[in-house]
């Protein structure tokens, strides 16, 4: 039989288990995940982020908690979401460009790991790519800088194209740099580029209004700019482009998978995985100022032959061979 002293000791230890578990839960670090777009259609980004966290030794729900906040395309909501995350005492914030701009203005102490398609130095996120300084570092992918390459691919697919409409939000962090790069490339290739603002007078993303403008222009092709709102609403966007029967190029693979004609750009899953890795490293004690901004060097050309056939386009064999993925 168990002795009384042993029983009391065991009972005392058992009583302490809930307290120990509670203390462990309280000690679990909290990450703020902030995205200016919608949660719809972006689950693959969260999966990539979690993969990066796991590489760094963190598994959500086991040794780290993540508070997710989505602005659903309403940038005006971001300041309140940032304040909410601060009240949750997050240890680090992972955010896209728009959200980073707002979070940066609100704190100089809480670490921020950004995801950006623009130049982090020009955007004011960091002082340099190798030595970021301050409380911010992150992962950058070239989108504005490869706008010219997208136009070149579009011209190769449609040699007769002379007028290209460019769907963009000029006020986004990468809007103006991307426009400048695209306009330079258009002049080089002898193309007329017509900028179509997707944002209406009320400051809302208005695809119907934008496509009414595009219908009046009757361009030979469409160039779709990089934007987290576009990505979140890619199925709606791709459907509108198909309805107007316009050949179009986008900046991410996910559009082509959704039925778009062609895409060329960086792998977003690679970039968000790196954001997860850096977030984990900061939780382990490394400082953002000492973590160089990573730049993705992996680009993907994806062509959807089904969509090309629907549009009556014959994709040159050279493009098909050059493509990283051909959807049939």
GROMACS .gro file of N, CA and C in nm, residues 52-53 55-58 91-93 109-113 130-138 274-294:
model
  132
   52UNK      N    1   0.810   2.817  -4.237
   52UNK     CA    2   0.930   2.887  -4.197
   52UNK      C    3   0.949   2.889  -4.047
   53UNK      N    4   0.840   2.908  -3.974
   53UNK     CA    5   0.845   2.903  -3.828
   53UNK      C    6   0.896   2.767  -3.780
   55UNK      N    7   1.086   2.560  -3.941
   55UNK     CA    8   1.230   2.550  -3.969
   55UNK      C    9   1.310   2.614  -3.855
   56UNK      N   10   1.254   2.720  -3.797
   56UNK     CA   11   1.323   2.791  -3.690
   56UNK      C   12   1.297   2.729  -3.553
   57UNK      N   13   1.216   2.622  -3.550
   57UNK     CA   14   1.192   2.552  -3.425
   57UNK      C   15   1.063   2.585  -3.354
   58UNK      N   16   0.968   2.649  -3.426
   58UNK     CA   17   0.842   2.688  -3.362
   58UNK      C   18   0.723   2.626  -3.435
   91UNK      N   19   0.528   3.956  -2.945
   91UNK     CA   20   0.674   3.963  -2.937
   91UNK      C   21   0.734   4.010  -3.068
   92UNK      N   22   0.663   3.988  -3.178
   92UNK     CA   23   0.710   4.026  -3.311
   92UNK      C   24   0.590   4.030  -3.404
   93UNK      N   25   0.598   4.116  -3.507
   93UNK     CA   26   0.490   4.129  -3.605
   93UNK      C   27   0.543   4.091  -3.743
  109UNK      N   28   1.023   4.966  -3.107
  109UNK     CA   29   1.076   4.862  -3.019
  109UNK      C   30   1.031   4.721  -3.055
  110UNK      N   31   0.905   4.705  -3.092
  110UNK     CA   32   0.856   4.572  -3.127
  110UNK      C   33   0.913   4.533  -3.264
  111UNK      N   34   0.979   4.418  -3.274
  111UNK     CA   35   1.037   4.375  -3.402
  111UNK      C   36   0.929   4.355  -3.508
  112UNK      N   37   0.961   4.395  -3.631
  112UNK     CA   38   0.871   4.377  -3.745
  112UNK      C   39   0.946   4.304  -3.855
  113UNK      N   40   0.885   4.199  -3.909
  113UNK     CA   41   0.942   4.127  -4.022
  113UNK      C   42   0.850   4.150  -4.141
  130UNK      N   43   2.191   4.502  -4.613
  130UNK     CA   44   2.282   4.417  -4.535
  130UNK      C   45   2.277   4.446  -4.386
  131UNK      N   46   2.260   4.573  -4.350
  131UNK     CA   47   2.253   4.612  -4.209
  131UNK      C   48   2.127   4.696  -4.191
  132UNK      N   49   2.011   4.630  -4.171
  132UNK     CA   50   1.884   4.701  -4.167
  132UNK      C   51   1.878   4.813  -4.062
  133UNK      N   52   1.936   4.789  -3.943
  133UNK     CA   53   1.925   4.887  -3.837
  133UNK      C   54   1.783   4.892  -3.782
  134UNK      N   55   1.766   4.946  -3.664
  134UNK     CA   56   1.633   4.961  -3.608
  134UNK      C   57   1.568   4.829  -3.571
  135UNK      N   58   1.436   4.827  -3.577
  135UNK     CA   59   1.359   4.711  -3.532
  135UNK      C   60   1.292   4.635  -3.647
  136UNK      N   61   1.340   4.658  -3.771
  136UNK     CA   62   1.273   4.600  -3.887
  136UNK      C   63   1.370   4.527  -3.979
  137UNK      N   64   1.331   4.411  -4.024
  137UNK     CA   65   1.398   4.340  -4.131
  137UNK      C   66   1.292   4.261  -4.206
  138UNK      N   67   1.332   4.182  -4.304
  138UNK     CA   68   1.229   4.105  -4.373
  138UNK      C   69   1.277   4.042  -4.502
  274UNK      N   70   1.045   3.252  -4.573
  274UNK     CA   71   1.158   3.324  -4.517
  274UNK      C   72   1.114   3.421  -4.407
  275UNK      N   73   0.997   3.481  -4.425
  275UNK     CA   74   0.941   3.568  -4.320
  275UNK      C   75   0.921   3.486  -4.192
  276UNK      N   76   0.872   3.364  -4.207
  276UNK     CA   77   0.853   3.275  -4.092
  276UNK      C   78   0.985   3.239  -4.025
  277UNK      N   79   1.087   3.212  -4.107
  277UNK     CA   80   1.219   3.178  -4.053
  277UNK      C   81   1.275   3.293  -3.971
  278UNK      N   82   1.269   3.415  -4.026
  278UNK     CA   83   1.321   3.532  -3.955
  278UNK      C   84   1.241   3.561  -3.828
  279UNK      N   85   1.111   3.541  -3.835
  279UNK     CA   86   1.027   3.562  -3.716
  279UNK      C   87   1.072   3.468  -3.605
  280UNK      N   88   1.097   3.342  -3.640
  280UNK     CA   89   1.143   3.245  -3.541
  280UNK      C   90   1.280   3.280  -3.486
  281UNK      N   91   1.369   3.325  -3.572
  281UNK     CA   92   1.504   3.361  -3.526
  281UNK      C   93   1.501   3.480  -3.430
  282UNK      N   94   1.410   3.572  -3.454
  282UNK     CA   95   1.395   3.687  -3.363
  282UNK      C   96   1.340   3.642  -3.228
  283UNK      N   97   1.247   3.547  -3.232
  283UNK     CA   98   1.195   3.493  -3.106
  283UNK      C   99   1.305   3.427  -3.024
  284UNK      N  100   1.405   3.373  -3.094
  284UNK     CA  101   1.516   3.308  -3.024
  284UNK      C  102   1.620   3.406  -2.972
  285UNK      N  103   1.600   3.535  -3.004
  285UNK     CA  104   1.690   3.635  -2.948
  285UNK      C  105   1.770   3.717  -3.046
  286UNK      N  106   1.768   3.681  -3.174
  286UNK     CA  107   1.841   3.761  -3.272
  286UNK      C  108   1.770   3.894  -3.294
  287UNK      N  109   1.847   3.996  -3.330
  287UNK     CA  110   1.793   4.131  -3.348
  287UNK      C  111   1.768   4.160  -3.496
  288UNK      N  112   1.655   4.224  -3.527
  288UNK     CA  113   1.625   4.258  -3.667
  288UNK      C  114   1.737   4.338  -3.732
  289UNK      N  115   1.800   4.425  -3.655
  289UNK     CA  116   1.906   4.510  -3.709
  289UNK      C  117   2.023   4.430  -3.763
  290UNK      N  118   2.039   4.307  -3.713
  290UNK     CA  119   2.152   4.224  -3.754
  290UNK      C  120   2.116   4.119  -3.859
  291UNK      N  121   1.991   4.115  -3.900
  291UNK     CA  122   1.947   4.016  -3.997
  291UNK      C  123   1.931   4.082  -4.134
  292UNK      N  124   2.018   4.052  -4.230
  292UNK     CA  125   2.010   4.115  -4.362
  292UNK      C  126   1.875   4.086  -4.430
  293UNK      N  127   1.825   4.184  -4.502
  293UNK     CA  128   1.703   4.165  -4.579
  293UNK      C  129   1.729   4.062  -4.688
  294UNK      N  130   1.646   3.960  -4.695
  294UNK     CA  131   1.664   3.858  -4.799
  294UNK      C  132   1.593   3.903  -4.926
   0.00000   0.00000   0.00000
